CSV table of C-alpha atoms in Angstrom, one decimal:
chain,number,residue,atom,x,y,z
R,1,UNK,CA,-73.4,-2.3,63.5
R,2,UNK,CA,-76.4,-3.8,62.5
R,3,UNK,CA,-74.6,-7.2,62.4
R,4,UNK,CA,-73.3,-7.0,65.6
R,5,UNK,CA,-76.4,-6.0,67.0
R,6,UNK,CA,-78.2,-9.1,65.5
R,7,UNK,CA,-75.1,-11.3,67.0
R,8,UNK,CA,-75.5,-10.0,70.5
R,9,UNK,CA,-79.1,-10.3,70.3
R,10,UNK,CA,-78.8,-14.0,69.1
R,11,UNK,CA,-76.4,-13.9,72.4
R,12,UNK,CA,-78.9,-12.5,74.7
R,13,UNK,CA,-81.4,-15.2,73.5
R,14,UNK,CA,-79.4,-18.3,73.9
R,15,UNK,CA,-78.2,-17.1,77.9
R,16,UNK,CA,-81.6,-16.3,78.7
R,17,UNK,CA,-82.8,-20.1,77.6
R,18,UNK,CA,-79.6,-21.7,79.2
R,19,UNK,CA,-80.4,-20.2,82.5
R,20,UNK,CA,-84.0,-20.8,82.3
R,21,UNK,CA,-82.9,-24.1,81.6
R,22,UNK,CA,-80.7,-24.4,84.7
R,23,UNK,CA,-83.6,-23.1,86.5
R,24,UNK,CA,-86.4,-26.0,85.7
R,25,UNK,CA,-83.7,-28.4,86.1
R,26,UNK,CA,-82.7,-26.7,89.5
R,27,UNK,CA,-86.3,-26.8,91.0
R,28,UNK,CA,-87.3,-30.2,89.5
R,29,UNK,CA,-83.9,-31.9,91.3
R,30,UNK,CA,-85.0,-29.9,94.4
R,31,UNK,CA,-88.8,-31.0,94.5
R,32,UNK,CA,-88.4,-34.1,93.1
R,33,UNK,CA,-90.4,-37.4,94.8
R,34,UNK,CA,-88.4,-39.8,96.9
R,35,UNK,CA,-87.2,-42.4,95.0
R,36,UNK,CA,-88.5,-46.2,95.6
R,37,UNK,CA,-85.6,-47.3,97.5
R,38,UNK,CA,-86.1,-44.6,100.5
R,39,UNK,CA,-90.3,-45.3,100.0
R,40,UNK,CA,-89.4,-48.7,100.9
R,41,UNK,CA,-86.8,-48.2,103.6
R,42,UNK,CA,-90.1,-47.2,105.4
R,43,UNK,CA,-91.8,-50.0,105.1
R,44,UNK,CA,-93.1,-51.6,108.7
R,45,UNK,CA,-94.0,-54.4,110.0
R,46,UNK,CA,-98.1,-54.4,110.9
R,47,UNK,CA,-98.2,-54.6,115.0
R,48,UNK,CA,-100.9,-57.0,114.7
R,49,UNK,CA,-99.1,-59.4,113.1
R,50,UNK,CA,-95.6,-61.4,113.7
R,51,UNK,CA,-92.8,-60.4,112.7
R,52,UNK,CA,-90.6,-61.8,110.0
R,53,UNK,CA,-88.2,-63.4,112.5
R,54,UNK,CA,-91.2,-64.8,115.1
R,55,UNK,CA,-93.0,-66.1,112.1
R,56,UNK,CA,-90.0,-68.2,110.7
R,57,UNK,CA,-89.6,-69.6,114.3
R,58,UNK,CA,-94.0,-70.3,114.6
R,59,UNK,CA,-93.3,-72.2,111.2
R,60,UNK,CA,-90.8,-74.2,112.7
R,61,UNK,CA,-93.3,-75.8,115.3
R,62,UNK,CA,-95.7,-77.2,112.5
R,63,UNK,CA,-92.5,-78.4,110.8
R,64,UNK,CA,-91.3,-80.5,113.1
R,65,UNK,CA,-94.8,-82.0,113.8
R,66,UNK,CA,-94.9,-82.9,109.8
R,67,UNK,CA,-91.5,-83.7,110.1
R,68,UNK,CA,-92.1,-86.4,112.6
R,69,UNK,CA,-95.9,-87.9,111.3
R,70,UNK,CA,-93.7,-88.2,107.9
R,71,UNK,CA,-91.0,-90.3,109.6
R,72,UNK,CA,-93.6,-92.4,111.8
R,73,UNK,CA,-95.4,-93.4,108.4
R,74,UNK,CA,-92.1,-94.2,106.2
R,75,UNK,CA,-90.0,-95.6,109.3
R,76,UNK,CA,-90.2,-99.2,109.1
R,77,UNK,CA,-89.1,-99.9,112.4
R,78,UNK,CA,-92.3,-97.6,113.9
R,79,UNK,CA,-94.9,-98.5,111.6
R,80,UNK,CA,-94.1,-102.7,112.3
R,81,UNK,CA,-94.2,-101.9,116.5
R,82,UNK,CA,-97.7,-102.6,117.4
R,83,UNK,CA,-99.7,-98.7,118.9
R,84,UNK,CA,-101.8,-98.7,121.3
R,85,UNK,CA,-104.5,-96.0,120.6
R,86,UNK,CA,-105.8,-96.4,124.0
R,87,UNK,CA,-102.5,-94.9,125.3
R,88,UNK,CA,-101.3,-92.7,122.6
R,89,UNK,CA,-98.0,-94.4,122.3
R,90,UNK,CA,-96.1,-98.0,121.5
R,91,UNK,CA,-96.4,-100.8,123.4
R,92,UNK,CA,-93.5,-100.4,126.2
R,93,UNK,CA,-92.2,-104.1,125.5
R,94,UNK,CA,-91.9,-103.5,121.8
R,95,UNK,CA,-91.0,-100.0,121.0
R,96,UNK,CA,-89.4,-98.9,118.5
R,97,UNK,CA,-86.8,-96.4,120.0
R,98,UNK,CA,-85.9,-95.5,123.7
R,99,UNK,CA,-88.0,-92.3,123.2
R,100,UNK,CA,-91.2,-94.3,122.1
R,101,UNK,CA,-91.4,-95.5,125.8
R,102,UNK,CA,-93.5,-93.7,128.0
R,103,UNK,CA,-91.2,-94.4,131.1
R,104,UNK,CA,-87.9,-93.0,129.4
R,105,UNK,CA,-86.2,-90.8,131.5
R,106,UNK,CA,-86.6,-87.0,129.3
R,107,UNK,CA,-90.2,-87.8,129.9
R,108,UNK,CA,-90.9,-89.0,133.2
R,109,UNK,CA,-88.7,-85.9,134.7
R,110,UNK,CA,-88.5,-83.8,132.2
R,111,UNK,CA,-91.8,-83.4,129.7
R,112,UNK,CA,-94.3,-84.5,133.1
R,113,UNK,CA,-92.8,-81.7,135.0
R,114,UNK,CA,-92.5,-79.4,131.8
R,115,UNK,CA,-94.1,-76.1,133.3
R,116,UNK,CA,-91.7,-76.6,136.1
R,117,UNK,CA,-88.8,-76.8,134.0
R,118,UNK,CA,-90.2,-73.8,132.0
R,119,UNK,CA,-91.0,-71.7,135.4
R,120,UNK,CA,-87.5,-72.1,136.4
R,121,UNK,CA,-85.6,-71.2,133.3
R,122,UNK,CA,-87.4,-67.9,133.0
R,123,UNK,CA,-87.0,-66.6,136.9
R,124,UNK,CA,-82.9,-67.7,136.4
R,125,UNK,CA,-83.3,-65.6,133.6
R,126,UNK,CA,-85.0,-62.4,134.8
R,127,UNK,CA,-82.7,-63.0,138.2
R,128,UNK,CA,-79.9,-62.7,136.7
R,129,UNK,CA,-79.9,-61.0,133.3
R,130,UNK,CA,-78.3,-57.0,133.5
R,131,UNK,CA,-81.6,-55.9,132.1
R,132,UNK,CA,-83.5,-56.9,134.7
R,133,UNK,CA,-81.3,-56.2,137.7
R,134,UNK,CA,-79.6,-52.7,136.8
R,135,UNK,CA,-80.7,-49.7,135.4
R,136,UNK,CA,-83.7,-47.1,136.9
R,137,UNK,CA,-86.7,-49.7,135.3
R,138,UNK,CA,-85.2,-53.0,136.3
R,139,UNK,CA,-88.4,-53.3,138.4
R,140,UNK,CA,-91.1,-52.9,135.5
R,141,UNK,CA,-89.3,-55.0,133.2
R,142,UNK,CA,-89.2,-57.5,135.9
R,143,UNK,CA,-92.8,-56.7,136.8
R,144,UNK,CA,-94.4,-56.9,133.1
R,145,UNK,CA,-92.3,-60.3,132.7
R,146,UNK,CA,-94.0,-61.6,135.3
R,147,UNK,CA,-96.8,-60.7,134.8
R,148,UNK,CA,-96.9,-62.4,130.9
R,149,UNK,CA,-95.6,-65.5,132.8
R,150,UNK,CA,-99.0,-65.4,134.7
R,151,UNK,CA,-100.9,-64.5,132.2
R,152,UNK,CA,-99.2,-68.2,129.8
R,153,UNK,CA,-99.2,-70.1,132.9
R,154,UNK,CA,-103.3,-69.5,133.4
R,155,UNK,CA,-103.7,-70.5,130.6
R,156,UNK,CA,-101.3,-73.5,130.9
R,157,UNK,CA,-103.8,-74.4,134.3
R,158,UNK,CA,-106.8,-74.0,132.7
R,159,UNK,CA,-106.1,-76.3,129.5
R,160,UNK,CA,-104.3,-79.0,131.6
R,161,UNK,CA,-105.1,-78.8,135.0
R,162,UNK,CA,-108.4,-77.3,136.4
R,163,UNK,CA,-111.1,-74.9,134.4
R,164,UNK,CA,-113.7,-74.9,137.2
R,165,UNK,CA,-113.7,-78.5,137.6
R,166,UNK,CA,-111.7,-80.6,134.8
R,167,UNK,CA,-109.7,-78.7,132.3
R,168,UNK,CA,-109.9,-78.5,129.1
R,169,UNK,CA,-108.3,-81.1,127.4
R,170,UNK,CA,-111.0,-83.8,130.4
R,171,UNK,CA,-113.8,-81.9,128.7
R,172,UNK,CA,-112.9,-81.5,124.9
R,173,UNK,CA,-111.8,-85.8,125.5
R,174,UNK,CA,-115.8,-86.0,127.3
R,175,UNK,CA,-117.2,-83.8,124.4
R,176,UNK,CA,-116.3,-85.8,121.9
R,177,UNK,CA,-117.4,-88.9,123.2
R,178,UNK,CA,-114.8,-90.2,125.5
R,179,UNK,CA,-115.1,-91.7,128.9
R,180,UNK,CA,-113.3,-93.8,131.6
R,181,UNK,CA,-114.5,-97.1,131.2
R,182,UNK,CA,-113.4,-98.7,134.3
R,183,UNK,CA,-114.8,-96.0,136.5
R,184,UNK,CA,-117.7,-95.7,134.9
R,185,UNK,CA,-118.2,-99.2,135.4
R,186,UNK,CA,-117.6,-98.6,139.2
R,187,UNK,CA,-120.2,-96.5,139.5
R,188,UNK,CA,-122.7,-98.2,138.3
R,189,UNK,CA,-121.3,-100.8,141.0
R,190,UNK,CA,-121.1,-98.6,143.7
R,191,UNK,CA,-117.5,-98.9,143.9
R,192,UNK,CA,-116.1,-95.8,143.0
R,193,UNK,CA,-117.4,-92.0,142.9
R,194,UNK,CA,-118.9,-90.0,139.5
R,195,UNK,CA,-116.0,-87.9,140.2
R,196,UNK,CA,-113.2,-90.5,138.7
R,197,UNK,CA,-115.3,-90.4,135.4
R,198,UNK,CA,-114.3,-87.0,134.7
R,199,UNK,CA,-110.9,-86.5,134.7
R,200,UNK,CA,-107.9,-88.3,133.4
R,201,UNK,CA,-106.0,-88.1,136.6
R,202,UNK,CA,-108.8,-89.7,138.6
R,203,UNK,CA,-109.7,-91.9,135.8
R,204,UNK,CA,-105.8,-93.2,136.3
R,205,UNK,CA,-106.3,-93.2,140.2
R,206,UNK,CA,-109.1,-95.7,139.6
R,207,UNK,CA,-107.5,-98.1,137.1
R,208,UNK,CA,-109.5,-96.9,134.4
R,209,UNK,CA,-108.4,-96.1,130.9
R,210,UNK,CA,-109.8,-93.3,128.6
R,211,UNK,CA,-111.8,-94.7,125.4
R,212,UNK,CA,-113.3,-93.1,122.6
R,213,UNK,CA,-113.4,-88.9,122.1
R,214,UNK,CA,-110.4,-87.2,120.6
R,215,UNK,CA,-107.8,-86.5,123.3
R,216,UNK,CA,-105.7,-82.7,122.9
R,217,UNK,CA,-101.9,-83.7,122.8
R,218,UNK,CA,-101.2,-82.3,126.2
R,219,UNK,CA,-97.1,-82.8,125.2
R,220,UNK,CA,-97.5,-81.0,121.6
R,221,UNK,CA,-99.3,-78.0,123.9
R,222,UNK,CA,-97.0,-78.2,126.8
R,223,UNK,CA,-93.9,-78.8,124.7
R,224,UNK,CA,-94.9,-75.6,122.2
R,225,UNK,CA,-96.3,-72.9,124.8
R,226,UNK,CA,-93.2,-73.5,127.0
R,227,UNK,CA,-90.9,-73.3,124.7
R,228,UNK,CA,-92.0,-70.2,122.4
R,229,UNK,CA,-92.4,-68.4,126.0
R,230,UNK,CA,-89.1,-68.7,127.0
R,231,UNK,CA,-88.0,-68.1,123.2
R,232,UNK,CA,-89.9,-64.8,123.2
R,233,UNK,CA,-88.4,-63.4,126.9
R,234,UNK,CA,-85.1,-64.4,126.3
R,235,UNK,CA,-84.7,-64.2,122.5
R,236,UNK,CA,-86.1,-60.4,122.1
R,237,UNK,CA,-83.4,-59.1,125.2
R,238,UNK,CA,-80.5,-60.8,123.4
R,239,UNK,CA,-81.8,-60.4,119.4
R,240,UNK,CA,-82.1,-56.5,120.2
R,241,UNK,CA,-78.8,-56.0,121.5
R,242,UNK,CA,-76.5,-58.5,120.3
R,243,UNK,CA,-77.8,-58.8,116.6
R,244,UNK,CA,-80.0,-56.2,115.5
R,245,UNK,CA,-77.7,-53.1,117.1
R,246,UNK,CA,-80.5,-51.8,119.3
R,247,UNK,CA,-83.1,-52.1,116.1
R,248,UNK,CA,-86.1,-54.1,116.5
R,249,UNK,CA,-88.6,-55.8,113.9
R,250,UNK,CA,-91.4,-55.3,116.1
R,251,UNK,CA,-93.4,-52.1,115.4
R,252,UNK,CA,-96.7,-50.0,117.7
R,253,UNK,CA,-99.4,-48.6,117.6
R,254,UNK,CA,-99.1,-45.0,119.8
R,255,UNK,CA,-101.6,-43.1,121.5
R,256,UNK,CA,-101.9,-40.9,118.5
R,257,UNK,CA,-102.5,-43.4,116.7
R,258,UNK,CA,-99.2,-43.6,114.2
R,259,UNK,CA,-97.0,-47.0,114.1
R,260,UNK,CA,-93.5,-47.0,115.1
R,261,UNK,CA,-90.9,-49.0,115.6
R,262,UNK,CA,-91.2,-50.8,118.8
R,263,UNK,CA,-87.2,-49.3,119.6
R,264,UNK,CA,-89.2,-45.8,120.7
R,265,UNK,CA,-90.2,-47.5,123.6
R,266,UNK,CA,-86.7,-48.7,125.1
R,267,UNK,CA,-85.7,-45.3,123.8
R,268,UNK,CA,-87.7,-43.7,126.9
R,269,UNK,CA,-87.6,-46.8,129.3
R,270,UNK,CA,-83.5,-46.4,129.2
R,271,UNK,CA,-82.3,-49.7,127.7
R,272,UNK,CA,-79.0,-51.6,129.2
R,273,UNK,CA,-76.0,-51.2,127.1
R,274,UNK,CA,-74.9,-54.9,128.0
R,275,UNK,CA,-78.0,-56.7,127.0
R,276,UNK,CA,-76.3,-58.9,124.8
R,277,UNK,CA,-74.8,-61.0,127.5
R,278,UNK,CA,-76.5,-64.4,127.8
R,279,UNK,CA,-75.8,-65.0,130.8
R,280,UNK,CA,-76.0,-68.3,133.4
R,281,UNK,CA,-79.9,-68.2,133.3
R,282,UNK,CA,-80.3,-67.3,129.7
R,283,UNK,CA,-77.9,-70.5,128.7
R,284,UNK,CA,-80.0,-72.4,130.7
R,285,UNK,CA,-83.2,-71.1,129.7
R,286,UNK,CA,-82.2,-72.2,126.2
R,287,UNK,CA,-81.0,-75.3,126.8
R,288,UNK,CA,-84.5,-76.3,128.4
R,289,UNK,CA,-86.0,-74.6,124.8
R,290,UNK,CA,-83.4,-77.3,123.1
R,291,UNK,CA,-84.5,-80.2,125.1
R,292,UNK,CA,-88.3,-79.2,125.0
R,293,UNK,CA,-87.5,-79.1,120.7
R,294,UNK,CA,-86.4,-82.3,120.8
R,295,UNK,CA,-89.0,-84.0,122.7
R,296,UNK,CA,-91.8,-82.3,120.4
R,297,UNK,CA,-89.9,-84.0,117.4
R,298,UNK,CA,-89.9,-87.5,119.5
R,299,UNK,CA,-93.8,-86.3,120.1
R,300,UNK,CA,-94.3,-86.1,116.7
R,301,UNK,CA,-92.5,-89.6,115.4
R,302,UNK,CA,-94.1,-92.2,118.5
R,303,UNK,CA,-97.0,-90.4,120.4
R,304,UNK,CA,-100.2,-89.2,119.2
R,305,UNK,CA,-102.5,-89.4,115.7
R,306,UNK,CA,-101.8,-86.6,113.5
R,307,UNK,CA,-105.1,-84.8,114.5
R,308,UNK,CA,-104.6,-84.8,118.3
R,309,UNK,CA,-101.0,-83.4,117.6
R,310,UNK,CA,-102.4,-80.5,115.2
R,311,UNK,CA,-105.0,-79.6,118.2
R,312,UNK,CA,-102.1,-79.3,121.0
R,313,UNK,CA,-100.1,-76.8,118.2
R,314,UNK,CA,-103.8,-75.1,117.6
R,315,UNK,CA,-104.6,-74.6,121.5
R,316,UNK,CA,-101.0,-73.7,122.6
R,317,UNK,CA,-101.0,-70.8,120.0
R,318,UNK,CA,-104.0,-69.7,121.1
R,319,UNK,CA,-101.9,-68.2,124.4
R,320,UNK,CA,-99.3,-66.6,122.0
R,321,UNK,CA,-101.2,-63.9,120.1
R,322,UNK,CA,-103.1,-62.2,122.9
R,323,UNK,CA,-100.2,-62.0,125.2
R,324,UNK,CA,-97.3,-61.4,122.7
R,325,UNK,CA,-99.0,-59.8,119.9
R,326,UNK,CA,-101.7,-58.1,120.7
R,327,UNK,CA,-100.1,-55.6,123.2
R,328,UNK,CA,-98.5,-53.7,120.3
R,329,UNK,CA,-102.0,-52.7,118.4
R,330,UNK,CA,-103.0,-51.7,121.8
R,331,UNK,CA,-101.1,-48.9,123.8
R,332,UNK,CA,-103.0,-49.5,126.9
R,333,UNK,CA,-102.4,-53.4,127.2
R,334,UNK,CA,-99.2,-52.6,126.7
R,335,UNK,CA,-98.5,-50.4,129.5
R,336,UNK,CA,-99.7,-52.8,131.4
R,337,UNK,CA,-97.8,-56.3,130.0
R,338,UNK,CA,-95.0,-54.8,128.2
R,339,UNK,CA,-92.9,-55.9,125.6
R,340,UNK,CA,-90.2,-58.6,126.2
R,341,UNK,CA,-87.1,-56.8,125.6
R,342,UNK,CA,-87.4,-53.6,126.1
């Protein structure tokens, strides 16, 4: 007996550590940390900065301008055609491609009327696109888009046109030490009025040419503003839907306070199931995003020092991050501007 009692004590031991065994191993598997892989499945995008996928396409702008000032300097051809740094460009009788000629027919009626081009493409778009003519909030979206459109296209007016007398790119040329010396010898003559000294249009007008200063590439800024705001209205609608299944890169900043994705928002505004169609207007949005590409690239190679080309790429962004960015850090400019896509 005693034997057996010593056996099926030695028994009663062993158990007792196998189950207490079981039981650490048990809890630990149960409360045991997430492992890196789901940690990093978490991982967001910051709302006040671009995304992955908008950053690769802001790179691409820079590219082509290095691209270009690279192909201007080890071209032959280019660098043996005389440049007339009066008028940013190649002498017309000797240049060195089609597209180095001021007069060629992409810019006369293309790049002079750019924002034209550029207003068009987006209302095709938003007139015709199923997420902006069906569904209960076909009216916001349409709203909001216009609204961004406004917000670009001031700024578009005020750095080309007319900031409370001559825009921007008149008074950083004037700034800097520029001026129209025909008319400004007309007004010392009495010929002509102060007013033609001003601005480049009136400066033209009066046979005059602009000298000195350092002029903003109004192409490189029409060329990269149009063309990233048509990227951004159309590209989010048909990136969402057609590539990314409904998921989007682009993350917010609540009320509360926490970040999510920016999906939670088309989540409660009722997004279209057929947004992935392209439709007429958004073929024909891209195409003008194409052709305002390739001009940029034919910007970069024949029009333009390097320094006036980096400026135009310096001032368009300027437009981007306030309208396009900075809405998602800020829940109440958002409700007001929106996000393209959703």
């Amino acid at each position: 007996m005693t034997d057996e009692n010593a056996t099926y004590s030695l028994r009663s031991r062993q158990q007792a550590k196998m189950a207490a065994t079981n039981e650490t191993n048990g809890s630990s598997s149960k409360y045991a940390p997430p492992s890196s892989s789901s940690s990093s499945s978490t991982t967001r995008n910051p709302p006040y900065l671009p995304t992955t996928t908008e950053s690769l396409i802001l790179f691409a702008y820079p590219a082509l301008l290095i691209f270009g000032t690279l192909f201007s300097l080890l071209s032959p051809q280019t660098r043996a055609a005389p440049y007339d740094a009066a008028g940013h460009s190649h002498l017309a009788a000797e240049a060195p491609s089609y597209f180095a000629r001021k007069d060629n027919v992409f810019n006369t009626l293309f790049v002079k009327r750019g924002w034209a081009w550029i207003t068009v493409a987006f209302a095709a778009f938003i007139a015709t696109h199923p997420s902006f003519v069906s569904g209960s909030n076909g009216t916001v979206k349409r709203t909001r888009a216009a609204l961004r459109w406004a917000l670009v296209t001031a700024w578009w007016v005020l750095v080309t046109q007319w900031c409370f007398g001559p825009p921007i790119i008149d008074r950083g040329f004037r700034f800097t030490g520029g001026k129209c010396e025909v008319a400004r010898e007309a007004v010392f003559e009495g010929t002509a009025d102060k007013g033609e000294v001003f601005t480049a249009a009136a400066c033209r007008a009066a046979g005059g040419r602009w000298s000195g200063g350092h002029d903003i590439s109004g192409h490189v800024f029409l060329l990269v503003l149009g063309s990233y705001f048509l990227i951004q209205e159309v590209g989010w609608v048909v990136y969402r839907a057609g590539f990314a299944g409904g998921r989007d890169e682009r993350c917010v900043v609540m009320h509360d306070g926490a970040v999510k994705g920016a999906s939670v928002e088309a989540e409660r505004s009722g997004a279209v199931a057929d947004e992935r169609a392209l439709g007429v207007g958004g073929k024909f949005a891209l195409g003008v995003v194409a052709l305002c590409l390739w001009m940029l690239l034919m910007t970069a190679i024949y029009f333009h020092t390097w320094f006036e080309k980096l400026t135009g790429l310096l001032v368009a962004t300027m437009a981007i991050y306030p309208v396009y960015i900075l809405p998602r850090s800020i829940p109440a400019l958002r409700a007001l501007v929106g996000l393209p896509g959703i």
